[in-house]
Tab-separated table of C-alpha atoms and ligand atoms in Angstrom:
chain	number	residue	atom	x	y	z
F	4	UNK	CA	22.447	-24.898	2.259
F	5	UNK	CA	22.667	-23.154	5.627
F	6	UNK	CA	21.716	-19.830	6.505
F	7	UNK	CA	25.419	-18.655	6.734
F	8	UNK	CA	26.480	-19.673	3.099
F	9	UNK	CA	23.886	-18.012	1.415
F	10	UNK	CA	23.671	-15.043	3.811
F	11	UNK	CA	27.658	-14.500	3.317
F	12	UNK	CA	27.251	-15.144	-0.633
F	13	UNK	CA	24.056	-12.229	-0.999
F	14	UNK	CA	26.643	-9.702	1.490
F	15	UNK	CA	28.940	-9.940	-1.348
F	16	UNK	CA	27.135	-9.331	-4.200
F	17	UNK	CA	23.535	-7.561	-3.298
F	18	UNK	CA	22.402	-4.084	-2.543
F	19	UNK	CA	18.910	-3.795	-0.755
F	20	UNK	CA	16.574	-1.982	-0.805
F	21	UNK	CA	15.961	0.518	2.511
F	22	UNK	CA	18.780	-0.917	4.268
F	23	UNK	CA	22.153	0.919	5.858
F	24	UNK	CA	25.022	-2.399	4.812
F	25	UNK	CA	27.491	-0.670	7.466
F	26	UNK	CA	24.872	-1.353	9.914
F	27	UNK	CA	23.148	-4.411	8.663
F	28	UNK	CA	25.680	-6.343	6.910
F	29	UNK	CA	23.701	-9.824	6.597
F	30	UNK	CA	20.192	-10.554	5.593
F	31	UNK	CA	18.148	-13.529	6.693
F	32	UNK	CA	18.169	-15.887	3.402
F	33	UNK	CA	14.399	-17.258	3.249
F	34	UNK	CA	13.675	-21.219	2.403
F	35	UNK	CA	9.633	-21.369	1.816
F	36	UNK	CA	6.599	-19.739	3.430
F	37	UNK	CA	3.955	-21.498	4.565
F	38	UNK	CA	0.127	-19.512	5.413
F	39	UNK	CA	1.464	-16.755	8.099
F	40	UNK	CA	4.748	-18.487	8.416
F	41	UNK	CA	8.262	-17.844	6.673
F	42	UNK	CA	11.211	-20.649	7.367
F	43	UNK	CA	15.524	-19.582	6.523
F	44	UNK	CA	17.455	-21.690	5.539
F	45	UNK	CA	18.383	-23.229	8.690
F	46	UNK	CA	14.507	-24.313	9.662
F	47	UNK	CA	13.688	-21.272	12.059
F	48	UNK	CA	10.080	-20.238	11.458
F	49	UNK	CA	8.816	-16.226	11.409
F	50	UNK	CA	5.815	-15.031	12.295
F	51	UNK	CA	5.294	-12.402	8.833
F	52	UNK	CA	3.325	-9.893	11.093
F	53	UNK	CA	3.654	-7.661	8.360
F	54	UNK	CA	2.778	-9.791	4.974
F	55	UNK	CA	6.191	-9.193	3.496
F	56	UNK	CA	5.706	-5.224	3.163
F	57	UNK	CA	1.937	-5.498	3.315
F	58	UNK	CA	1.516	-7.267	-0.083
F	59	UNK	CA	0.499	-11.072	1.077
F	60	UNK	CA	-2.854	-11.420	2.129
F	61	UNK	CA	-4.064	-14.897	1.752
F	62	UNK	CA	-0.502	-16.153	3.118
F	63	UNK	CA	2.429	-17.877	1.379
F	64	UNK	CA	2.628	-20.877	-0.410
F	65	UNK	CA	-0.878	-20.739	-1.333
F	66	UNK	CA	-1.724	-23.894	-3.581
F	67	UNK	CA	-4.688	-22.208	-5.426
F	68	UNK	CA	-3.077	-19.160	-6.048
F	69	UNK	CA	0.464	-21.266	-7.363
F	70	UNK	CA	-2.180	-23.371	-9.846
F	71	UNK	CA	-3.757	-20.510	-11.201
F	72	UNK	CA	-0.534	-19.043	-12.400
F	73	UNK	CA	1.189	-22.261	-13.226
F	74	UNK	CA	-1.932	-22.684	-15.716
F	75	UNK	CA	-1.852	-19.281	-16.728
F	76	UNK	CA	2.158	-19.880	-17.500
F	77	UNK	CA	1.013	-22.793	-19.763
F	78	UNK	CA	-1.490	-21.192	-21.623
F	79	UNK	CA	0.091	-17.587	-22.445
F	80	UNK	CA	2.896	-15.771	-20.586
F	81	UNK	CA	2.646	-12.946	-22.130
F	82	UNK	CA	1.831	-10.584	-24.665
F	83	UNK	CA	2.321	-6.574	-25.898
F	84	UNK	CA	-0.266	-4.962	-24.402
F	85	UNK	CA	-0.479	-2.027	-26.909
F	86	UNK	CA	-2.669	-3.067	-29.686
F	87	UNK	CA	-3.601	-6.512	-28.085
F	88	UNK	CA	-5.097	-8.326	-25.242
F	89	UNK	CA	-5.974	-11.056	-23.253
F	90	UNK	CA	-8.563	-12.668	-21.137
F	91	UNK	CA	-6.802	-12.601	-17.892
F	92	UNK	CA	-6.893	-8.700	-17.887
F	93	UNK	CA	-10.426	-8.691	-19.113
F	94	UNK	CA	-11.653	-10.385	-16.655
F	95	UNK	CA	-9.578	-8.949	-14.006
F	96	UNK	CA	-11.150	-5.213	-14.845
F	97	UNK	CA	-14.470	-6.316	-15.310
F	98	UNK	CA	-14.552	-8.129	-12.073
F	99	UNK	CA	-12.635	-5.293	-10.210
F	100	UNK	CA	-15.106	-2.680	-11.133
F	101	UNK	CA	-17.953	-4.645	-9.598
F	102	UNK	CA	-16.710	-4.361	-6.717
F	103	UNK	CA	-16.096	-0.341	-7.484
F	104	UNK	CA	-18.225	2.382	-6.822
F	105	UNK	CA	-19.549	3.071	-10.465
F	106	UNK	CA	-17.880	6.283	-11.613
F	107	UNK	CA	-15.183	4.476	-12.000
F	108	UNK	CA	-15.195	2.767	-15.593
F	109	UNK	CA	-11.490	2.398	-16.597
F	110	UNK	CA	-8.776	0.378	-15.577
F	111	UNK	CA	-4.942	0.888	-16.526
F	112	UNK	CA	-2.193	-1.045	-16.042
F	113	UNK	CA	1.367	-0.986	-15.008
F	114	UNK	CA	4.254	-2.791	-12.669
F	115	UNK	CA	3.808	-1.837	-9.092
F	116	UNK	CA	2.344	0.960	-6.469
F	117	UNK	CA	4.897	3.459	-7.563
F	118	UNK	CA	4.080	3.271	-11.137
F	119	UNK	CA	0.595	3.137	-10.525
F	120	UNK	CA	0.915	6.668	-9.051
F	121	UNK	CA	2.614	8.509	-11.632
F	122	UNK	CA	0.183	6.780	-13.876
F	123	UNK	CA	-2.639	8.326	-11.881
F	124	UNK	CA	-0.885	11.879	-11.826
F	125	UNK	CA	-0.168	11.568	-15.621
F	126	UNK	CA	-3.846	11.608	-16.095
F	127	UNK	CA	-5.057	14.358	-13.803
F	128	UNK	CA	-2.267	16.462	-15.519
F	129	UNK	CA	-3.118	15.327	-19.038
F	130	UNK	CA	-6.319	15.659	-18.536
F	131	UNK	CA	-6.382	19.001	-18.233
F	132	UNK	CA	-3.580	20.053	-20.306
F	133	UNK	CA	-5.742	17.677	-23.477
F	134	UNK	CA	-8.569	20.592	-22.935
F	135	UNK	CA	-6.313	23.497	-23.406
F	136	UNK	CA	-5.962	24.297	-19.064
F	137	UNK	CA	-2.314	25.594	-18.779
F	138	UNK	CA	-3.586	26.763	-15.683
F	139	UNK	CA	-3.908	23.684	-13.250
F	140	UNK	CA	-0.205	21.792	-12.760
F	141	UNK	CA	-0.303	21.753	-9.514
F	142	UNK	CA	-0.825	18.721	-6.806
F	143	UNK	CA	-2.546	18.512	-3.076
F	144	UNK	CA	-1.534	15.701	-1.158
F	145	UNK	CA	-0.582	15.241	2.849
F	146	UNK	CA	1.600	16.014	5.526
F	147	UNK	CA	3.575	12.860	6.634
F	148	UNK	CA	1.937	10.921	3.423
F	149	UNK	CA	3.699	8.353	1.628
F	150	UNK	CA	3.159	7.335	-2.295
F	151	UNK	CA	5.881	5.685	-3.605
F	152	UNK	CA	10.485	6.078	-4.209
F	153	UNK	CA	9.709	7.091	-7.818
F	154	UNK	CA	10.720	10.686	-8.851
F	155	UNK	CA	7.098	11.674	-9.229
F	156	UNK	CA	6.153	9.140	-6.123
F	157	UNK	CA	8.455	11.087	-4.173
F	158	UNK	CA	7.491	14.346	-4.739
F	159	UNK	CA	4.111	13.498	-3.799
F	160	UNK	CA	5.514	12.638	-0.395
F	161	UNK	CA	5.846	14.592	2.241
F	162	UNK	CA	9.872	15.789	3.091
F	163	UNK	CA	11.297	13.672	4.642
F	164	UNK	CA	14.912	11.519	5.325
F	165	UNK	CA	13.247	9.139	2.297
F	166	UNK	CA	13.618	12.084	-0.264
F	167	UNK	CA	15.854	14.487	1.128
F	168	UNK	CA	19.163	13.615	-1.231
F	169	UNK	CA	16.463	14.752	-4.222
F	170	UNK	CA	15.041	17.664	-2.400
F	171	UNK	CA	15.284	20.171	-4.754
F	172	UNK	CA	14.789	17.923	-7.809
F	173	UNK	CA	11.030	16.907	-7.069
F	174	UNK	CA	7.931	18.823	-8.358
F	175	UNK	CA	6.170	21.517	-6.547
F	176	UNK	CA	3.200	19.825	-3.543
F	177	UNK	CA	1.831	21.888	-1.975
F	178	UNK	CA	0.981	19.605	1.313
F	179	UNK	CA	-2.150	20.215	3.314
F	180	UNK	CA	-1.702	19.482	7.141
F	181	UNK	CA	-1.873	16.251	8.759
F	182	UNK	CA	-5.349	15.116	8.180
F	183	UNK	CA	-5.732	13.834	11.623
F	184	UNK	CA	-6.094	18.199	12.049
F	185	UNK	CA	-9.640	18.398	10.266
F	186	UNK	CA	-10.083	22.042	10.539
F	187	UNK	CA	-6.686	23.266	9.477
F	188	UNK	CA	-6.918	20.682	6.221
F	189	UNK	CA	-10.572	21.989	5.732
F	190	UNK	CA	-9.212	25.908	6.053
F	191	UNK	CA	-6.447	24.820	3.581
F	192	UNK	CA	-8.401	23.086	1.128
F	193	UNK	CA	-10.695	25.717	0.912
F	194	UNK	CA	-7.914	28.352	0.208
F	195	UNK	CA	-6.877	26.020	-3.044
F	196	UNK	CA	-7.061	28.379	-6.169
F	197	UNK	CA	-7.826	27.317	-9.972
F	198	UNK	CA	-3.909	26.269	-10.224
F	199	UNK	CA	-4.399	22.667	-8.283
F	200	UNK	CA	-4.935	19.331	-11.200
F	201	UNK	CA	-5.208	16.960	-8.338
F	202	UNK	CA	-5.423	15.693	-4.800
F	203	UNK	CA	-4.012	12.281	-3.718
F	204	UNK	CA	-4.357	10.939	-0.467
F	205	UNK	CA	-3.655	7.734	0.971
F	206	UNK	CA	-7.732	7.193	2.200
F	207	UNK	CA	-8.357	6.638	6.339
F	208	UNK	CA	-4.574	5.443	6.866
F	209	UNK	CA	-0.955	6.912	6.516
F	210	UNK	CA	0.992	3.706	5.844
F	211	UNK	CA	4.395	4.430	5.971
F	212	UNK	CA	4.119	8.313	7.505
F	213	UNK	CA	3.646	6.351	10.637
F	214	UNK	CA	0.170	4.391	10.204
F	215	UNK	CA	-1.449	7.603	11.010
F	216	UNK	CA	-5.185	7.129	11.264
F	217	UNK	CA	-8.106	9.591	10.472
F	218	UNK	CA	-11.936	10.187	10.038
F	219	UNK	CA	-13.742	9.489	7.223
F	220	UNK	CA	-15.762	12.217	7.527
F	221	UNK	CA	-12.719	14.297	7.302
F	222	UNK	CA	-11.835	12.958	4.071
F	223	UNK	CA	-15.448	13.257	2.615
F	224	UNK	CA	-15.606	17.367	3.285
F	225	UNK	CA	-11.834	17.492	1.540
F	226	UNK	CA	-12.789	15.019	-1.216
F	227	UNK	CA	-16.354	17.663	-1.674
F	228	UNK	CA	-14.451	20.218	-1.580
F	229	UNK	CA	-11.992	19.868	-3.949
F	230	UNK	CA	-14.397	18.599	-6.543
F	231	UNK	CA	-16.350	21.736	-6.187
F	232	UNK	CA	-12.845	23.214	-7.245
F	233	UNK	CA	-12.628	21.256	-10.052
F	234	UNK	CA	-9.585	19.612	-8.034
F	235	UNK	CA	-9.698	15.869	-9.350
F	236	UNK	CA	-9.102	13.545	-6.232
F	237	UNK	CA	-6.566	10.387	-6.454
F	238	UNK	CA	-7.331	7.996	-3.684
F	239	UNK	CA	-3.928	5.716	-3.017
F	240	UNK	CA	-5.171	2.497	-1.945
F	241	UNK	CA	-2.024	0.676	-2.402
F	242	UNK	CA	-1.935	-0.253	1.198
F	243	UNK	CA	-5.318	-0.156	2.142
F	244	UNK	CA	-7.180	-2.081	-0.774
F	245	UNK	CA	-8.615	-5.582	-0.789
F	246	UNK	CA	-9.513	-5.834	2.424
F	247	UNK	CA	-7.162	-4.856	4.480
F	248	UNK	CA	-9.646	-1.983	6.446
F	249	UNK	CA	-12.274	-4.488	6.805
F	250	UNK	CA	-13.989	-3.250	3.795
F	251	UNK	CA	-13.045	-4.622	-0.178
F	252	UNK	CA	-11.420	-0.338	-0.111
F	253	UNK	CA	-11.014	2.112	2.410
F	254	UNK	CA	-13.058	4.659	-0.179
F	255	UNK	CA	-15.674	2.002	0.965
F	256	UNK	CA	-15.981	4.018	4.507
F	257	UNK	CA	-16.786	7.501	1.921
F	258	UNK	CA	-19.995	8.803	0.864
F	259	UNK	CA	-17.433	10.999	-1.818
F	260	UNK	CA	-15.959	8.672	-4.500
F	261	UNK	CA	-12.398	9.781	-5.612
F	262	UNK	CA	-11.984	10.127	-9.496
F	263	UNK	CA	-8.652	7.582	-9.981
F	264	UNK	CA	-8.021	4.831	-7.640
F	265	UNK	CA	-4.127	3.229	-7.292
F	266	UNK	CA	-3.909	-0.415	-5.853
F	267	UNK	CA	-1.356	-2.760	-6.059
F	268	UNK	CA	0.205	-4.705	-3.020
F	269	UNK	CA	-2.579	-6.748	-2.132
F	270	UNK	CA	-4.167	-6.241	-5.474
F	271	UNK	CA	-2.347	-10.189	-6.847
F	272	UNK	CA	-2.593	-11.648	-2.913
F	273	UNK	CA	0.971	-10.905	-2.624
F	274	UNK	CA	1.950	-13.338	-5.256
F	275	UNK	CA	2.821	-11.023	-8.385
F	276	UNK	CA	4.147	-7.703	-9.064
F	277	UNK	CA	1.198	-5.100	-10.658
F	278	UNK	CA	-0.131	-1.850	-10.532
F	279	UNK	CA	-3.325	-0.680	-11.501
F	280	UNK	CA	-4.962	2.739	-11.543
F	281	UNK	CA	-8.337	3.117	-12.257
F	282	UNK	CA	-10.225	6.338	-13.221
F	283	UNK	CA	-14.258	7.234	-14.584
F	284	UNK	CA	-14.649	7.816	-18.126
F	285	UNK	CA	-15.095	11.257	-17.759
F	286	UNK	CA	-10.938	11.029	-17.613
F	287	UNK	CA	-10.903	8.468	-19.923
F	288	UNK	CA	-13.149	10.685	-22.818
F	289	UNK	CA	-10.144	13.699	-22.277
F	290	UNK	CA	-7.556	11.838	-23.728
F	291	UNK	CA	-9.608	10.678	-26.914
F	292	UNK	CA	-8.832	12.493	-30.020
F	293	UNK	CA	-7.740	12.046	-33.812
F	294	UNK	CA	-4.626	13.311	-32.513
F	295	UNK	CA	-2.273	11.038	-31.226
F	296	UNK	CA	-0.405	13.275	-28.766
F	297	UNK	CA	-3.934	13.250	-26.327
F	298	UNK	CA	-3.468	9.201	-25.898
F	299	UNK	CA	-1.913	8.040	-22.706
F	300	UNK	CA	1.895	8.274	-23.081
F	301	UNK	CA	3.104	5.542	-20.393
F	302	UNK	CA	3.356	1.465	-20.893
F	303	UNK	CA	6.361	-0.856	-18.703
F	304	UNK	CA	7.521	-3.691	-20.858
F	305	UNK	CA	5.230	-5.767	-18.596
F	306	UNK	CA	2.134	-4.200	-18.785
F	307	UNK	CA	-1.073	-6.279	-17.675
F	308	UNK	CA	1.425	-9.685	-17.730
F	309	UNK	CA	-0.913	-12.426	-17.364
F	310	UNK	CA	0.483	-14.141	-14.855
F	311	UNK	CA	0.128	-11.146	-12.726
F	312	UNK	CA	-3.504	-10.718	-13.567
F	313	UNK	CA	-4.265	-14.957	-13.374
F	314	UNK	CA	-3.012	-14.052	-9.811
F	315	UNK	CA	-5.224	-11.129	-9.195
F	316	UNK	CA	-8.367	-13.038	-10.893
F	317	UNK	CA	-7.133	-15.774	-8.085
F	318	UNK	CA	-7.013	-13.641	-5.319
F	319	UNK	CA	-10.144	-11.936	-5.868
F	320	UNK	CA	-11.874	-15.434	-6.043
F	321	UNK	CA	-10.620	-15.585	-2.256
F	322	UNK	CA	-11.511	-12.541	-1.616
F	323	UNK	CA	-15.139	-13.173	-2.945
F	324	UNK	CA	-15.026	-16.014	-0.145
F	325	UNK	CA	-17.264	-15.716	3.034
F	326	UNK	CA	-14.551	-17.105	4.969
F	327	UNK	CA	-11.776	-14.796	3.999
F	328	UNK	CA	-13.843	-12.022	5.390
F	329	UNK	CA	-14.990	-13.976	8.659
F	330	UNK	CA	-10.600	-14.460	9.000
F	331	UNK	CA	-10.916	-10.141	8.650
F	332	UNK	CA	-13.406	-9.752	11.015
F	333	UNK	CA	-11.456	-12.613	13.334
F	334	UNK	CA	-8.267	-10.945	13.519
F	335	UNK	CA	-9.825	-7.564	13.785
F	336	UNK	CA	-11.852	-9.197	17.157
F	337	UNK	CA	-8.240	-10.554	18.144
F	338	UNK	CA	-6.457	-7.049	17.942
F	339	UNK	CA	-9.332	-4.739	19.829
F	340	UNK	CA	-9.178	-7.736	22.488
F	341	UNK	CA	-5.402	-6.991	22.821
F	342	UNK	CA	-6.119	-3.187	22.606
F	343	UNK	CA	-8.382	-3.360	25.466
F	344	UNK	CA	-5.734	-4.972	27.687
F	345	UNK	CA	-3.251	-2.226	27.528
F	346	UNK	CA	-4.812	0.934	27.527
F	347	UNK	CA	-3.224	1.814	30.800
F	348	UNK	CA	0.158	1.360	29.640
F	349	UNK	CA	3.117	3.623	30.361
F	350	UNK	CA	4.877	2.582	27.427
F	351	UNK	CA	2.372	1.824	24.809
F	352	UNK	CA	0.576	4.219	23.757
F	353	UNK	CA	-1.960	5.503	21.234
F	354	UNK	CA	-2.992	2.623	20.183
F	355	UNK	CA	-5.220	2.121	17.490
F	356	UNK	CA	-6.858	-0.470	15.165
F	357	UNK	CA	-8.391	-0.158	11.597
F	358	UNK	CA	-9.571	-3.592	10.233
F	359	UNK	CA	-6.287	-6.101	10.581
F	360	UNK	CA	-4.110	-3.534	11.404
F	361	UNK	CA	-3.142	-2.410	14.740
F	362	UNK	CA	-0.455	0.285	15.864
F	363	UNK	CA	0.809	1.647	18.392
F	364	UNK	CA	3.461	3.792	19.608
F	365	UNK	CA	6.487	2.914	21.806
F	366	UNK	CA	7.102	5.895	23.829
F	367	UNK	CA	10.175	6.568	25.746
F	368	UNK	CA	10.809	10.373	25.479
F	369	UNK	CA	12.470	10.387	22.358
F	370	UNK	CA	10.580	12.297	19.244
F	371	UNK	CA	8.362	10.061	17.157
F	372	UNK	CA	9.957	9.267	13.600
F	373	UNK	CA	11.061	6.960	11.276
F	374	UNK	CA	14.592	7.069	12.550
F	375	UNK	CA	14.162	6.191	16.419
F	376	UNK	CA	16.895	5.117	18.108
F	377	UNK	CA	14.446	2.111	19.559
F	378	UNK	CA	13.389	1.170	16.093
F	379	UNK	CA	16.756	-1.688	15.451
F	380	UNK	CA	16.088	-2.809	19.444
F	381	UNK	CA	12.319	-3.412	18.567
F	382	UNK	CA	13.032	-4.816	14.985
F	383	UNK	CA	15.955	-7.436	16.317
F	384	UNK	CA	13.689	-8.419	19.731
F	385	UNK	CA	11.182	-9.159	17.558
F	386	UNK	CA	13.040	-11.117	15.069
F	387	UNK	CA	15.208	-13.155	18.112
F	388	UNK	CA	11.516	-14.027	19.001
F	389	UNK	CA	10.643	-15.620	15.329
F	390	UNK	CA	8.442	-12.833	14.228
F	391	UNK	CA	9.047	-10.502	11.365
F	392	UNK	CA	7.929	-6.903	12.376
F	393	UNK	CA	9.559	-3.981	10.887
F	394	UNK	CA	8.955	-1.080	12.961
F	395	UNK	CA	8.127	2.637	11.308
F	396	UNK	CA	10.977	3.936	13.562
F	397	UNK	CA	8.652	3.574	17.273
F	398	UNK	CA	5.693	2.904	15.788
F	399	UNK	CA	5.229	-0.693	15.951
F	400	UNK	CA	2.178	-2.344	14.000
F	401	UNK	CA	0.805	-5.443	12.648
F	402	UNK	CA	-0.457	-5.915	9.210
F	403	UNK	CA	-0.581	-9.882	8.575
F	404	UNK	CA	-1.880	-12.403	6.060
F	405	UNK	CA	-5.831	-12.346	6.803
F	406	UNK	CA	-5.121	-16.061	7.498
F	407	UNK	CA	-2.810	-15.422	10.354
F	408	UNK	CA	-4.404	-17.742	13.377
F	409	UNK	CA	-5.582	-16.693	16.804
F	410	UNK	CA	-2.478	-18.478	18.214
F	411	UNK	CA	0.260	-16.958	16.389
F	412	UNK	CA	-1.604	-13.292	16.968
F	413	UNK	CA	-1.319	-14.348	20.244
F	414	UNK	CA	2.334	-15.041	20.287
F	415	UNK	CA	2.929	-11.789	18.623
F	416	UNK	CA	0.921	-9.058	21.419
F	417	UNK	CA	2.482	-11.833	23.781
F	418	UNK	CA	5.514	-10.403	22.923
F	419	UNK	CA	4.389	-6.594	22.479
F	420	UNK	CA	3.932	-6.415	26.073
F	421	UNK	CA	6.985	-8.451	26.871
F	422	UNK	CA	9.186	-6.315	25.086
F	423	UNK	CA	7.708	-3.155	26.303
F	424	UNK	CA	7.987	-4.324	30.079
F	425	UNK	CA	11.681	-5.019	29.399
F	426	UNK	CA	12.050	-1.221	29.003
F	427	UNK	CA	10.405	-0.109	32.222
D	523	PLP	C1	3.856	0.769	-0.866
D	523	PLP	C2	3.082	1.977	-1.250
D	523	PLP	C3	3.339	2.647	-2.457
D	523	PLP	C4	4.433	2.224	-3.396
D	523	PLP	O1	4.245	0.952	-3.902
D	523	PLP	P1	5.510	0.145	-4.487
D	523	PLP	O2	4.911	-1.077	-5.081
D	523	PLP	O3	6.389	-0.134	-3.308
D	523	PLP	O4	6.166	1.014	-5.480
D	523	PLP	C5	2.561	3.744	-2.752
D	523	PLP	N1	1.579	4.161	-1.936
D	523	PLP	C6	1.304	3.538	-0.779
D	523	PLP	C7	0.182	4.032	0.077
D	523	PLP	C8	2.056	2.440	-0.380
D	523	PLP	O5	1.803	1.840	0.778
């Protein structure tokens, strides 16, 4: 089947997600991945510099990952998770919170990074409202951060094009300043009265505000300060988690542990839809009563599925692998090689590398933001070229599958600077 017949066939009957149809009629109909590489239906192969929205880590088409859940589909596909369980997700918490700092003692389940959010906002509100505090329904998070397109994902984001057709629907944030200004979020923080339940924050990195990236130490002062104010703190690794930073978690990089931790993405290497949002069992002891309007009101239909988890339990036995983490410090070498070879450059600018991902700016004049002009020129050079890359309007980055090799990250800056000196 060629690229054209099933391209024309999904224009007529699919709606996607984050994309304008008047402008971009036809989407590229993917055949197989392969490690970094994704092939259409006509043969062409893409570099995914940006593991397919930041969830594949190990790459595609990864035969242990496939046999885990092939064996886990044999064995039990799944099961109600209220009232029963299963050793997949047993396993999968036990082993996660090894890996944890130990507050944390409690791991809940649900579909994806968007539900793991609300899940962790549900039980900073609940846990105050199951002690009798009418007082503290209020939530901190960021300037420019980004948690998720549900209702209560969204109003934990900062305003922006994203959210503005819902506006006046979402719940009051009160947002803190751009945590790359230290002293205004420390001033700001320390003005939070006794009506704040929370603070979420996506930890060291901004993923889709821009991948805006900050100081630790920055984080550890708010993190301090809100728990002196009894403000429980949500860290959102979603994007960050499992390795991506260089670390197992970004919180990794704190000396202050957050009290509920989101993850999902990279969480099932990519391979699986599933949330997760852990919290200490201080938060867990809130909600357990003889009365059964304390419990935790919020379950999807496929809560803890065990494929999902058999791929999780897979992933992390990659991730326990010396030679995953000597690919993360690899392409982490690979980008601050690049880095050092344009810091001179008119066009590029700001660039800047956490772990195995690097960003930059493209600046020509224009304000930075999500809708840049450049952002279409950038994202259809780059695909013309055989690599995926979707830009964060001029904010170009890459975010790849740990097992991405040195040539292909070659390729890719390769084409960074190429496409930059076509616009000087
Ligand atoms: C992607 C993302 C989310 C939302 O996850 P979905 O699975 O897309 O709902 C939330 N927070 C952060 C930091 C993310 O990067």
């Amino acid at each position: 089947m060629s690229n054209q017949n099933l391209a024309s066939r999904d224009a007529a009957v699919i709606w996607h997600p984050f994309t304008q149809h008047q402008i971009e009629p036809i989407s590229i109909p993917i055949a197989s991945g392969k490690g970094a590489h994704l092939f259409d239906t006509d043969g062409k192969k893409y570099i995914d510099a940006i593991s397919s929205w930041w969830v594949n880590t190990h790459g595609h088409g990864h035969p242990y990952l496939a046999e885990k859940v092939y064996e886990q589909a044999l064995q039990l596909e799944q099961v109600i998770f209220a009232g029963f369980t299963h050793e997949p997700a047993v396993q999968l918490s036990e082993r996660l919170l090894a890996h944890l700092p130990a507050n944390f003692e409690r791991v809940f389940f649900s579909d994806n990074g968007s539900t793991a959010v609300e899940v962790a906002i549900k039980m900073a509100l609940q846990f105050y409202h199951n002690q009798g505090n009418t007082k503290r329904r209020k939530i901190l998070a960021f300037q420019d951060a980004y948690h998720g397109d549900t209702f209560g994902a969204m109003s934990l984001g900062a305003p922006s094009s994203f959210n503005a057709p819902f506006q006046d629907m979402l719940f009051e944030v009160e947002f803190l300043p751009s945590p790359q200004d230290t002293d205004a979020c420390i001033a700001a923080m320390s003005a939070a009265d006794e009506s704040y339940a929370a603070f979420i924050f996506e930890p060291l990195i901004q993923g889709a505000g821009g991948m805006k990236m900050y100081e630790a130490s920055t984080l550890d002062t708010l993190i301090q300060i809100a728990r002196e104010k009894g403000i429980l703190c949500i860290a959102d690794e979603i994007m960050t988690g499992f390795g991506r930073t260089g670390k197992w978690f970004a919180m990794d990089y704190l000396a202050q542990k957050p009290d509920i931790v989101c993850f999902s993405k990279g969480l099932t290497g990519g391979m699986m839809a599933m949330g997760l949002t852990l919290c200490s069992e201080q938060i867990f002891q809130s909600f357990l009563s003889d009365d059964r309007r304390k419990m935790m009101f919020h379950s999807h239909s496929f809560t803890a599925n065990p494929l999902a988890c058999a791929a999780a339990n897979a992933s992390l036995d990659l991730m326990e692998k010396e030679e995953t983490w000597e690919s993360i410090a690899r392409v982490e070498s690979r980008h601050h090689e690049f880095a050092a070879t344009i810091t001179e450059h008119p066009i590029l600018k700001n660039v800047r590398i956490h772990g195995t991902i690097l960003a930059m700016e493209v600046e020509t004049g224009e304000a930075d933001g999500y809708l840049h002009s450049i952002r279409d020129d950038i994202y259809q050079y780059f695909l013309k070229e055989g690599i995926l890359m979707r830009p964060l309007g001029n904010t170009i980055y890459i975010l790849a599958p740990y097992c991405i090799e040195d040539e292909d990250l070659a390729y890719i800056y390769g084409k960074i600077t190429a496409f930059a000196q076509g616009l000087i």
